């Protein structure tokens, strides 16, 4: 299993700068972000341009970086979701990317929004099956699917040929009833498609500053979390995803954080 890095960390910089920094740090894969207002390294215009998609693929391949997923980060309950999923899944299929990542939308503890998410996923399933791409859903603080129990419930209600899980231990750590992720993630492994990693110091729902998201800067047992992910057959990488560095940080500062994170992750794997 290798470590990957989301281009979200380079949201204020070009895709080429992101790939250069991620490659230099030692990462082997990326989450290619298409997140409006945060990290739009894959734009709507690019999605309609085969030459642009070919260039993205070449940029990653020339740096020996696999594209593990496309980061979509959408609300599945928005009216625009089907059109967006269709465009992104077609682009993913063309580039050879196996998954789109997003949260579900909806609200924690709101049964009506949970049921609406299930209905939305059933409508999206034919689009995903046609493209041969999985929608990898993150149990996300504040969303309809937010913890281990709601994730299992959702997976039992959808077509898992098209839908799976994108597990980020830091979100399970910050649920209204905090979990111990290294103990609960094993229950989610049957549906795991992609995995995310970062640290956090507090159980409060808002994530802390970048410094406490860097592996080792928080209070989580990330070495144990990594071992759990390593136990998932076929999981090729675990991807670093930190928020905060996209907000106008200078490139050199982002590069420094990315390099530090890679060193810390490798040290945790060896511990």
XYZ file of C-alpha atoms in Angstrom:
271
model
C 0.000 0.000 0.000
C 1.276 3.442 -0.991
C 0.461 6.947 0.218
C -1.313 9.450 -2.026
C -2.054 13.154 -1.677
C -5.122 15.178 -2.633
C -4.540 18.148 -4.919
C -6.854 19.957 -2.489
C -3.720 21.004 -0.621
C -2.701 22.981 -3.726
C -6.078 24.611 -4.264
C -4.536 28.059 -4.826
C -1.989 26.731 -7.327
C -1.908 25.060 -10.721
C -2.277 21.343 -11.302
C 1.297 21.194 -12.574
C 2.590 22.805 -9.363
C 0.494 20.348 -7.360
C 1.809 17.314 -9.204
C 5.399 18.521 -8.958
C 5.158 19.063 -5.205
C 3.342 15.793 -4.524
C 5.854 13.845 -6.620
C 8.903 15.472 -4.999
C 7.548 14.666 -1.549
C 7.430 10.959 -2.405
C 3.716 10.307 -2.812
C 2.638 7.774 -5.439
C -0.943 8.798 -6.187
C -3.335 11.743 -6.181
C -6.939 12.622 -5.644
C -7.562 14.955 -8.610
C -9.840 17.692 -7.304
C -12.746 19.242 -9.169
C -14.021 21.305 -6.227
C -15.425 24.707 -7.121
C -14.001 27.452 -4.945
C -11.423 25.231 -3.280
C -9.405 23.224 -5.801
C -10.629 23.230 -9.380
C -7.828 21.303 -11.041
C -10.413 19.649 -13.259
C -12.801 22.317 -14.566
C -16.180 21.967 -16.324
C -14.552 23.177 -19.554
C -11.872 20.481 -19.264
C -14.518 17.801 -18.782
C -15.806 18.530 -22.292
C -12.361 18.607 -23.897
C -10.714 15.239 -24.631
C -7.391 16.958 -25.340
C -7.441 18.609 -21.907
C -8.233 15.301 -20.232
C -5.423 13.629 -22.151
C -3.042 16.320 -20.950
C -4.092 15.768 -17.321
C -3.469 12.060 -17.692
C -0.056 12.692 -19.238
C 0.923 15.196 -16.529
C 0.245 12.586 -13.834
C 1.857 9.703 -15.704
C 5.017 11.703 -16.402
C 5.471 12.047 -12.637
C 4.624 8.401 -11.912
C 1.484 9.424 -10.068
C -1.617 7.248 -10.236
C -4.951 9.102 -10.189
C -6.739 7.261 -7.400
C -9.955 9.270 -7.677
C -11.560 12.513 -8.756
C -12.546 14.660 -5.780
C -16.070 15.861 -6.545
C -17.220 17.132 -3.125
C -20.892 17.710 -3.921
C -24.258 17.566 -2.199
C -26.119 14.610 -3.682
C -29.423 16.313 -2.891
C -28.699 19.274 -5.182
C -30.621 19.336 -8.446
C -27.308 19.651 -10.296
C -25.885 16.407 -8.880
C -26.975 13.996 -11.675
C -25.509 16.169 -14.427
C -22.304 16.644 -12.452
C -21.935 12.944 -11.678
C -22.486 12.107 -15.328
C -19.831 14.570 -16.546
C -17.289 13.567 -13.915
C -17.869 9.832 -14.279
C -17.473 10.037 -18.045
C -14.218 11.954 -17.611
C -13.036 9.460 -14.990
C -13.798 6.570 -17.314
C -11.908 8.209 -20.164
C -8.827 8.948 -18.021
C -8.961 5.548 -16.337
C -9.882 6.748 -12.837
C -11.919 4.212 -10.843
C -13.758 6.451 -8.377
C -15.375 9.803 -7.625
C -15.252 10.973 -4.011
C -17.847 13.072 -2.219
C -19.945 13.346 0.903
C -23.643 12.621 0.812
C -25.145 15.932 1.805
C -28.188 15.876 4.038
C -28.108 16.467 7.785
C -27.023 14.331 10.714
C -30.004 12.929 12.572
C -32.498 13.936 9.861
C -34.207 10.764 8.674
C -35.912 12.489 5.747
C -32.589 13.681 4.343
C -31.056 10.226 4.838
C -33.878 8.662 2.827
C -33.494 11.381 0.194
C -29.798 10.489 -0.143
C -30.699 6.832 -0.674
C -33.201 7.808 -3.366
C -30.633 10.079 -5.040
C -28.063 7.270 -5.112
C -30.554 4.912 -6.728
C -31.117 7.483 -9.482
C -27.353 7.912 -9.969
C -26.596 4.181 -10.081
C -27.310 3.667 -13.819
C -24.998 6.593 -14.688
C -22.185 5.118 -12.606
C -22.649 1.578 -13.883
C -22.646 2.805 -17.463
C -19.326 4.606 -16.902
C -17.802 1.801 -14.862
C -16.914 4.251 -12.071
C -17.727 4.005 -8.352
C -19.051 6.833 -6.225
C -16.972 6.681 -3.035
C -18.877 8.344 -0.207
C -17.258 9.821 2.896
C -18.969 9.526 6.288
C -18.764 13.263 6.938
C -19.285 15.457 9.997
C -22.762 17.002 9.832
C -23.981 14.957 6.852
C -26.723 12.348 6.625
C -24.050 9.624 6.551
C -21.650 10.671 9.283
C -20.526 7.681 11.341
C -19.996 3.933 11.177
C -23.631 3.009 11.848
C -25.096 5.317 9.205
C -22.422 4.218 6.722
C -23.301 0.549 7.171
C -27.000 1.322 6.942
C -26.508 3.255 3.706
C -24.351 0.560 2.127
C -27.058 -2.019 2.866
C -29.616 0.117 0.978
C -27.708 0.916 -2.236
C -26.183 -0.938 -5.179
C -22.597 -1.521 -4.093
C -21.532 -2.208 -7.666
C -21.801 1.566 -8.074
C -21.384 2.957 -4.555
C -18.784 2.431 -1.831
C -17.072 4.226 1.020
C -14.319 6.818 1.285
C -13.275 6.512 4.922
C -11.552 9.375 6.736
C -10.783 8.486 10.348
C -10.738 12.152 11.380
C -14.458 12.439 10.616
C -15.306 9.357 12.684
C -13.246 10.882 15.504
C -15.462 14.007 15.403
C -18.936 12.463 15.245
C -21.465 13.632 17.894
C -20.576 10.425 19.747
C -16.833 10.210 18.978
C -15.557 6.883 17.695
C -12.199 5.207 18.079
C -11.551 4.844 14.344
C -9.026 2.018 14.488
C -11.719 -0.012 16.270
C -14.693 0.903 14.051
C -13.128 1.144 10.582
C -12.776 -2.681 10.326
C -16.585 -2.848 10.157
C -16.488 -0.597 7.067
C -13.754 -2.438 5.160
C -16.160 -4.623 3.111
C -17.355 -1.458 1.310
C -14.097 0.518 1.326
C -13.162 1.973 -2.065
C -10.856 4.841 -1.064
C -9.243 5.970 2.185
C -8.220 9.362 3.555
C -5.825 10.283 6.330
C -4.949 13.310 8.441
C -4.702 14.027 12.150
C -6.863 16.108 14.476
C -6.397 17.249 18.041
C -9.966 17.921 19.120
C -13.258 16.037 19.037
C -15.002 19.294 18.117
C -16.724 19.178 14.731
C -14.807 22.039 13.083
C -11.415 20.688 12.032
C -8.428 22.401 13.628
C -5.594 24.322 11.941
C -3.248 22.774 9.412
C -0.630 22.157 12.111
C -2.913 19.746 13.989
C -3.958 17.968 10.781
C -0.359 17.053 9.937
C 0.162 13.407 10.972
C 1.507 13.428 14.510
C 0.193 16.938 15.188
C -3.070 15.726 16.657
C -4.287 13.120 19.137
C -5.290 10.257 16.846
C -3.593 6.863 16.734
C -2.763 7.108 13.034
C -0.282 4.220 13.153
C -3.158 1.931 14.163
C -5.438 3.471 11.516
C -2.807 2.811 8.843
C -2.531 -0.827 9.942
C -6.298 -1.222 9.603
C -6.236 0.213 6.079
C -3.309 -2.070 5.202
C -5.503 -5.046 6.110
C -7.955 -4.226 3.290
C -7.171 -6.518 0.328
C -6.644 -4.595 -2.892
C -6.413 -1.130 -1.337
C -3.599 0.468 -3.310
C -3.184 3.732 -1.425
C -4.257 5.889 1.488
C -4.520 9.553 0.550
C -3.580 12.615 2.579
C -6.349 15.216 2.647
C -5.812 18.426 4.617
C -7.903 21.592 4.492
C -6.518 25.070 5.040
C -3.501 25.104 2.746
C -5.678 26.034 -0.237
C -6.485 29.447 1.239
C -3.853 31.549 -0.509
C -0.777 29.871 0.949
C 2.477 30.411 -0.934
C 3.600 27.444 -2.984
C 6.775 26.888 -0.974
C 4.761 26.707 2.241
C 2.361 24.136 0.793
C 5.295 22.103 -0.530
C 6.852 22.098 2.935
C 3.656 20.785 4.546
C 3.235 18.093 1.896
C 6.828 16.912 2.344
C 6.493 16.899 6.125
C 3.283 14.880 5.914
C 4.901 12.246 3.728
C 7.821 11.841 6.131
C 5.469 11.583 9.092
C 3.235 9.016 7.372
C 6.183 6.820 6.458
C 7.454 7.026 10.040
C 4.028 6.046 11.370
C 3.876 3.053 9.017
C 7.222 1.856 10.306
C 6.374 2.386 13.975
